[in-house]
Amino acid sequence: MFELLSETLVDAGFAAVAGLGFAYASSPPKRTLIFCALLAAVAHASRFWIMQMGFFNISVATLIVSFMSGILGMLFAKRLKVPAEIIAFPALLPMVPGVFAYKGILAIFSFLNETSIAKKNEYLIIFFDNAITTTTVSLALGVGVSVVLILFYDQSLTITRGAKGKPSNSK
């Protein structure tokens, strides 16, 4: 159990650094950077923990965590009076399935260079396994956070305007 906790904390630390880097690159208000890093750490560590405990596969765990990130992003955004996207999106970027995409590309290149039919079949299976994982995780990231932003669309518009119910019509 201690090993899982330490692995989760290391995972959270790396995700916080990545989330902070992605957030900083998009030039948000400086006061939001720590919240981006915190949300990235919590989200990535939650996905890691869900998968390690054997509850769900990476795609379902990513969907759950991206939905959670959207909700926490809305709460942080309301507190900081900034659009939720500023906080939620950098937190999701460390969960982009780059390793699976990379393994898929390597498998397709190996497939193209192989002459043995048996090895070609093996590389093709590896390619499709990684391509499907990349696609489903990417979709889960987008769908999970988008559902929250759509559900709380009116609130997300009023967060930055300070209005109680409707966005202002001033230009």
mmCIF file of N, CA, C and O in Angstrom, residues 21-74:
data_model
loop_
_atom_site.group_PDB
_atom_site.id
_atom_site.type_symbol
_atom_site.label_atom_id
_atom_site.label_comp_id
_atom_site.label_asym_id
_atom_site.label_seq_id
_atom_site.Cartn_x
_atom_site.Cartn_y
_atom_site.Cartn_z
ATOM 1 N N GLY A 21 3.548 23.729 -16.766
ATOM 2 C CA GLY A 21 4.216 24.098 -18.013
ATOM 3 C C GLY A 21 3.237 24.403 -19.128
ATOM 4 O O GLY A 21 3.370 25.399 -19.844
ATOM 5 N N PHE A 22 2.237 23.548 -19.274
ATOM 6 C CA PHE A 22 1.228 23.785 -20.310
ATOM 7 C C PHE A 22 0.441 25.063 -20.017
ATOM 8 O O PHE A 22 0.115 25.818 -20.924
ATOM 9 N N ALA A 23 0.129 25.285 -18.752
ATOM 10 C CA ALA A 23 -0.623 26.490 -18.393
ATOM 11 C C ALA A 23 0.218 27.741 -18.646
ATOM 12 O O ALA A 23 -0.266 28.720 -19.215
ATOM 13 N N TYR A 24 1.462 27.710 -18.226
ATOM 14 C CA TYR A 24 2.344 28.874 -18.380
ATOM 15 C C TYR A 24 2.533 29.235 -19.845
ATOM 16 O O TYR A 24 2.606 30.411 -20.195
ATOM 17 N N ALA A 25 2.589 28.230 -20.708
ATOM 18 C CA ALA A 25 2.785 28.471 -22.140
ATOM 19 C C ALA A 25 1.620 29.221 -22.771
ATOM 20 O O ALA A 25 1.791 29.888 -23.791
ATOM 21 N N SER A 26 0.433 29.136 -22.173
ATOM 22 C CA SER A 26 -0.724 29.824 -22.740
ATOM 23 C C SER A 26 -0.966 31.198 -22.110
ATOM 24 O O SER A 26 -1.993 31.819 -22.373
ATOM 25 N N SER A 27 -0.045 31.667 -21.295
ATOM 26 C CA SER A 27 -0.063 33.013 -20.702
ATOM 27 C C SER A 27 -1.357 33.355 -19.964
ATOM 28 O O SER A 27 -1.986 34.368 -20.253
ATOM 29 N N PRO A 28 -1.757 32.534 -18.989
ATOM 30 C CA PRO A 28 -2.952 32.872 -18.215
ATOM 31 C C PRO A 28 -2.592 33.886 -17.127
ATOM 32 O O PRO A 28 -1.409 34.195 -16.928
ATOM 33 N N PRO A 29 -3.570 34.394 -16.398
ATOM 34 C CA PRO A 29 -3.233 35.220 -15.231
ATOM 35 C C PRO A 29 -2.361 34.405 -14.269
ATOM 36 O O PRO A 29 -2.605 33.214 -14.058
ATOM 37 N N LYS A 30 -1.358 35.039 -13.724
ATOM 38 C CA LYS A 30 -0.391 34.322 -12.874
ATOM 39 C C LYS A 30 -1.053 33.641 -11.679
ATOM 40 O O LYS A 30 -0.601 32.593 -11.251
ATOM 41 N N ARG A 31 -2.113 34.201 -11.145
ATOM 42 C CA ARG A 31 -2.766 33.619 -9.968
ATOM 43 C C ARG A 31 -3.422 32.268 -10.268
ATOM 44 O O ARG A 31 -3.743 31.526 -9.354
ATOM 45 N N THR A 32 -3.599 31.939 -11.537
ATOM 46 C CA THR A 32 -4.241 30.667 -11.889
ATOM 47 C C THR A 32 -3.245 29.515 -12.022
ATOM 48 O O THR A 32 -3.648 28.354 -12.029
ATOM 49 N N LEU A 33 -1.964 29.819 -12.110
ATOM 50 C CA LEU A 33 -0.967 28.778 -12.386
ATOM 51 C C LEU A 33 -0.943 27.691 -11.319
ATOM 52 O O LEU A 33 -0.877 26.498 -11.641
ATOM 53 N N ILE A 34 -0.996 28.057 -10.061
ATOM 54 C CA ILE A 34 -0.947 27.063 -8.998
ATOM 55 C C ILE A 34 -2.185 26.163 -9.035
ATOM 56 O O ILE A 34 -2.104 24.962 -8.756
ATOM 57 N N PHE A 35 -3.315 26.718 -9.415
ATOM 58 C CA PHE A 35 -4.534 25.922 -9.504
ATOM 59 C C PHE A 35 -4.472 24.951 -10.685
ATOM 60 O O PHE A 35 -4.969 23.833 -10.604
ATOM 61 N N CYS A 36 -3.848 25.385 -11.776
ATOM 62 C CA CYS A 36 -3.650 24.485 -12.916
ATOM 63 C C CYS A 36 -2.764 23.311 -12.522
ATOM 64 O O CYS A 36 -3.058 22.155 -12.840
ATOM 65 N N ALA A 37 -1.687 23.613 -11.810
ATOM 66 C CA ALA A 37 -0.773 22.554 -11.373
ATOM 67 C C ALA A 37 -1.460 21.626 -10.378
ATOM 68 O O ALA A 37 -1.323 20.397 -10.472
ATOM 69 N N LEU A 38 -2.199 22.190 -9.451
ATOM 70 C CA LEU A 38 -2.912 21.383 -8.455
ATOM 71 C C LEU A 38 -3.936 20.473 -9.113
ATOM 72 O O LEU A 38 -4.021 19.277 -8.807
ATOM 73 N N LEU A 39 -4.710 21.018 -10.043
ATOM 74 C CA LEU A 39 -5.721 20.213 -10.723
ATOM 75 C C LEU A 39 -5.081 19.125 -11.584
ATOM 76 O O LEU A 39 -5.572 17.995 -11.624
ATOM 77 N N ALA A 40 -3.977 19.437 -12.231
ATOM 78 C CA ALA A 40 -3.277 18.420 -13.019
ATOM 79 C C ALA A 40 -2.786 17.295 -12.125
ATOM 80 O O ALA A 40 -2.909 16.109 -12.466
ATOM 81 N N ALA A 41 -2.246 17.643 -10.975
ATOM 82 C CA ALA A 41 -1.752 16.625 -10.037
ATOM 83 C C ALA A 41 -2.882 15.748 -9.526
ATOM 84 O O ALA A 41 -2.775 14.511 -9.517
ATOM 85 N N VAL A 42 -3.969 16.362 -9.118
ATOM 86 C CA VAL A 42 -5.109 15.603 -8.585
ATOM 87 C C VAL A 42 -5.714 14.720 -9.674
ATOM 88 O O VAL A 42 -6.017 13.544 -9.441
ATOM 89 N N ALA A 43 -5.885 15.268 -10.861
ATOM 90 C CA ALA A 43 -6.509 14.510 -11.944
ATOM 91 C C ALA A 43 -5.646 13.319 -12.363
ATOM 92 O O ALA A 43 -6.142 12.187 -12.459
ATOM 93 N N HIS A 44 -4.385 13.558 -12.615
ATOM 94 C CA HIS A 44 -3.513 12.482 -13.087
ATOM 95 C C HIS A 44 -3.328 11.417 -12.013
ATOM 96 O O HIS A 44 -3.349 10.214 -12.302
ATOM 97 N N ALA A 45 -3.162 11.843 -10.767
ATOM 98 C CA ALA A 45 -3.017 10.881 -9.675
ATOM 99 C C ALA A 45 -4.306 10.084 -9.478
ATOM 100 O O ALA A 45 -4.253 8.883 -9.178
ATOM 101 N N SER A 46 -5.446 10.720 -9.662
ATOM 102 C CA SER A 46 -6.726 10.007 -9.541
ATOM 103 C C SER A 46 -6.862 8.949 -10.618
ATOM 104 O O SER A 46 -7.290 7.828 -10.352
ATOM 105 N N ARG A 47 -6.492 9.309 -11.835
ATOM 106 C CA ARG A 47 -6.550 8.318 -12.915
ATOM 107 C C ARG A 47 -5.584 7.172 -12.647
ATOM 108 O O ARG A 47 -5.927 5.999 -12.807
ATOM 109 N N PHE A 48 -4.396 7.495 -12.197
ATOM 110 C CA PHE A 48 -3.397 6.480 -11.864
ATOM 111 C C PHE A 48 -3.943 5.555 -10.781
ATOM 112 O O PHE A 48 -3.848 4.329 -10.885
ATOM 113 N N TRP A 49 -4.519 6.128 -9.752
ATOM 114 C CA TRP A 49 -5.042 5.340 -8.635
ATOM 115 C C TRP A 49 -6.216 4.462 -9.087
ATOM 116 O O TRP A 49 -6.293 3.286 -8.742
ATOM 117 N N ILE A 50 -7.128 5.016 -9.865
ATOM 118 C CA ILE A 50 -8.275 4.240 -10.364
ATOM 119 C C ILE A 50 -7.796 3.038 -11.173
ATOM 120 O O ILE A 50 -8.302 1.927 -11.023
ATOM 121 N N MET A 51 -6.798 3.248 -12.002
ATOM 122 C CA MET A 51 -6.287 2.153 -12.831
ATOM 123 C C MET A 51 -5.513 1.138 -11.993
ATOM 124 O O MET A 51 -5.648 -0.066 -12.199
ATOM 125 N N GLN A 52 -4.717 1.600 -11.046
ATOM 126 C CA GLN A 52 -3.930 0.687 -10.221
ATOM 127 C C GLN A 52 -4.810 -0.180 -9.326
ATOM 128 O O GLN A 52 -4.473 -1.325 -9.045
ATOM 129 N N MET A 53 -5.915 0.364 -8.883
ATOM 130 C CA MET A 53 -6.826 -0.399 -8.031
ATOM 131 C C MET A 53 -7.669 -1.379 -8.855
ATOM 132 O O MET A 53 -8.387 -2.190 -8.298
ATOM 133 N N GLY A 54 -7.574 -1.286 -10.170
ATOM 134 C CA GLY A 54 -8.261 -2.231 -11.044
ATOM 135 C C GLY A 54 -9.735 -1.936 -11.249
ATOM 136 O O GLY A 54 -10.482 -2.807 -11.685
ATOM 137 N N PHE A 55 -10.154 -0.701 -10.953
ATOM 138 C CA PHE A 55 -11.566 -0.368 -11.113
ATOM 139 C C PHE A 55 -11.966 -0.279 -12.589
ATOM 140 O O PHE A 55 -12.982 -0.827 -12.988
ATOM 141 N N PHE A 56 -11.177 0.441 -13.384
ATOM 142 C CA PHE A 56 -11.508 0.663 -14.792
ATOM 143 C C PHE A 56 -10.237 0.654 -15.629
ATOM 144 O O PHE A 56 -9.145 0.811 -15.113
ATOM 145 N N ASN A 57 -10.419 0.538 -16.950
ATOM 146 C CA ASN A 57 -9.279 0.652 -17.862
ATOM 147 C C ASN A 57 -8.938 2.134 -18.055
ATOM 148 O O ASN A 57 -9.618 3.019 -17.534
ATOM 149 N N ILE A 58 -7.901 2.408 -18.825
ATOM 150 C CA ILE A 58 -7.422 3.779 -18.960
ATOM 151 C C ILE A 58 -8.454 4.708 -19.601
ATOM 152 O O ILE A 58 -8.570 5.877 -19.228
ATOM 153 N N SER A 59 -9.241 4.211 -20.529
ATOM 154 C CA SER A 59 -10.219 5.064 -21.210
ATOM 155 C C SER A 59 -11.342 5.492 -20.275
ATOM 156 O O SER A 59 -11.702 6.675 -20.221
ATOM 157 N N VAL A 60 -11.901 4.558 -19.544
ATOM 158 C CA VAL A 60 -12.996 4.882 -18.619
ATOM 159 C C VAL A 60 -12.472 5.732 -17.466
ATOM 160 O O VAL A 60 -13.116 6.701 -17.054
ATOM 161 N N ALA A 61 -11.287 5.399 -16.954
ATOM 162 C CA ALA A 61 -10.692 6.192 -15.875
ATOM 163 C C ALA A 61 -10.452 7.627 -16.345
ATOM 164 O O ALA A 61 -10.688 8.583 -15.597
ATOM 165 N N THR A 62 -10.016 7.793 -17.586
ATOM 166 C CA THR A 62 -9.782 9.132 -18.133
ATOM 167 C C THR A 62 -11.090 9.901 -18.266
ATOM 168 O O THR A 62 -11.141 11.098 -17.966
ATOM 169 N N LEU A 63 -12.151 9.238 -18.691
ATOM 170 C CA LEU A 63 -13.454 9.897 -18.801
ATOM 171 C C LEU A 63 -13.928 10.388 -17.434
ATOM 172 O O LEU A 63 -14.357 11.537 -17.288
ATOM 173 N N ILE A 64 -13.827 9.547 -16.434
ATOM 174 C CA ILE A 64 -14.252 9.919 -15.076
ATOM 175 C C ILE A 64 -13.429 11.102 -14.572
ATOM 176 O O ILE A 64 -13.969 12.077 -14.038
ATOM 177 N N VAL A 65 -12.131 11.022 -14.739
ATOM 178 C CA VAL A 65 -11.245 12.056 -14.218
ATOM 179 C C VAL A 65 -11.376 13.355 -15.012
ATOM 180 O O VAL A 65 -11.282 14.439 -14.427
ATOM 181 N N SER A 66 -11.611 13.285 -16.299
ATOM 182 C CA SER A 66 -11.780 14.528 -17.058
ATOM 183 C C SER A 66 -13.087 15.219 -16.683
ATOM 184 O O SER A 66 -13.149 16.449 -16.627
ATOM 185 N N PHE A 67 -14.119 14.448 -16.380
ATOM 186 C CA PHE A 67 -15.365 15.025 -15.879
ATOM 187 C C PHE A 67 -15.110 15.702 -14.527
ATOM 188 O O PHE A 67 -15.543 16.834 -14.290
ATOM 189 N N MET A 68 -14.390 15.004 -13.644
ATOM 190 C CA MET A 68 -14.042 15.564 -12.339
ATOM 191 C C MET A 68 -13.196 16.837 -12.502
ATOM 192 O O MET A 68 -13.404 17.827 -11.797
ATOM 193 N N SER A 69 -12.275 16.827 -13.451
ATOM 194 C CA SER A 69 -11.436 18.006 -13.696
ATOM 195 C C SER A 69 -12.278 19.184 -14.176
ATOM 196 O O SER A 69 -11.999 20.332 -13.814
ATOM 197 N N GLY A 70 -13.268 18.903 -14.980
ATOM 198 C CA GLY A 70 -14.158 19.968 -15.436
ATOM 199 C C GLY A 70 -14.913 20.597 -14.279
ATOM 200 O O GLY A 70 -15.037 21.826 -14.184
ATOM 201 N N ILE A 71 -15.397 19.762 -13.369
ATOM 202 C CA ILE A 71 -16.129 20.283 -12.210
ATOM 203 C C ILE A 71 -15.201 21.088 -11.298
ATOM 204 O O ILE A 71 -15.537 22.207 -10.881
ATOM 205 N N LEU A 72 -14.039 20.523 -10.992
ATOM 206 C CA LEU A 72 -13.086 21.267 -10.156
ATOM 207 C C LEU A 72 -12.604 22.534 -10.860
ATOM 208 O O LEU A 72 -12.402 23.568 -10.217
ATOM 209 N N GLY A 73 -12.422 22.455 -12.170
ATOM 210 C CA GLY A 73 -12.038 23.638 -12.934
ATOM 211 C C GLY A 73 -13.089 24.733 -12.849
ATOM 212 O O GLY A 73 -12.763 25.914 -12.725
ATOM 213 N N MET A 74 -14.363 24.346 -12.888
ATOM 214 C CA MET A 74 -15.450 25.321 -12.735
ATOM 215 C C MET A 74 -15.408 25.958 -11.353
ATOM 216 O O MET A 74 -15.603 27.174 -11.214
#
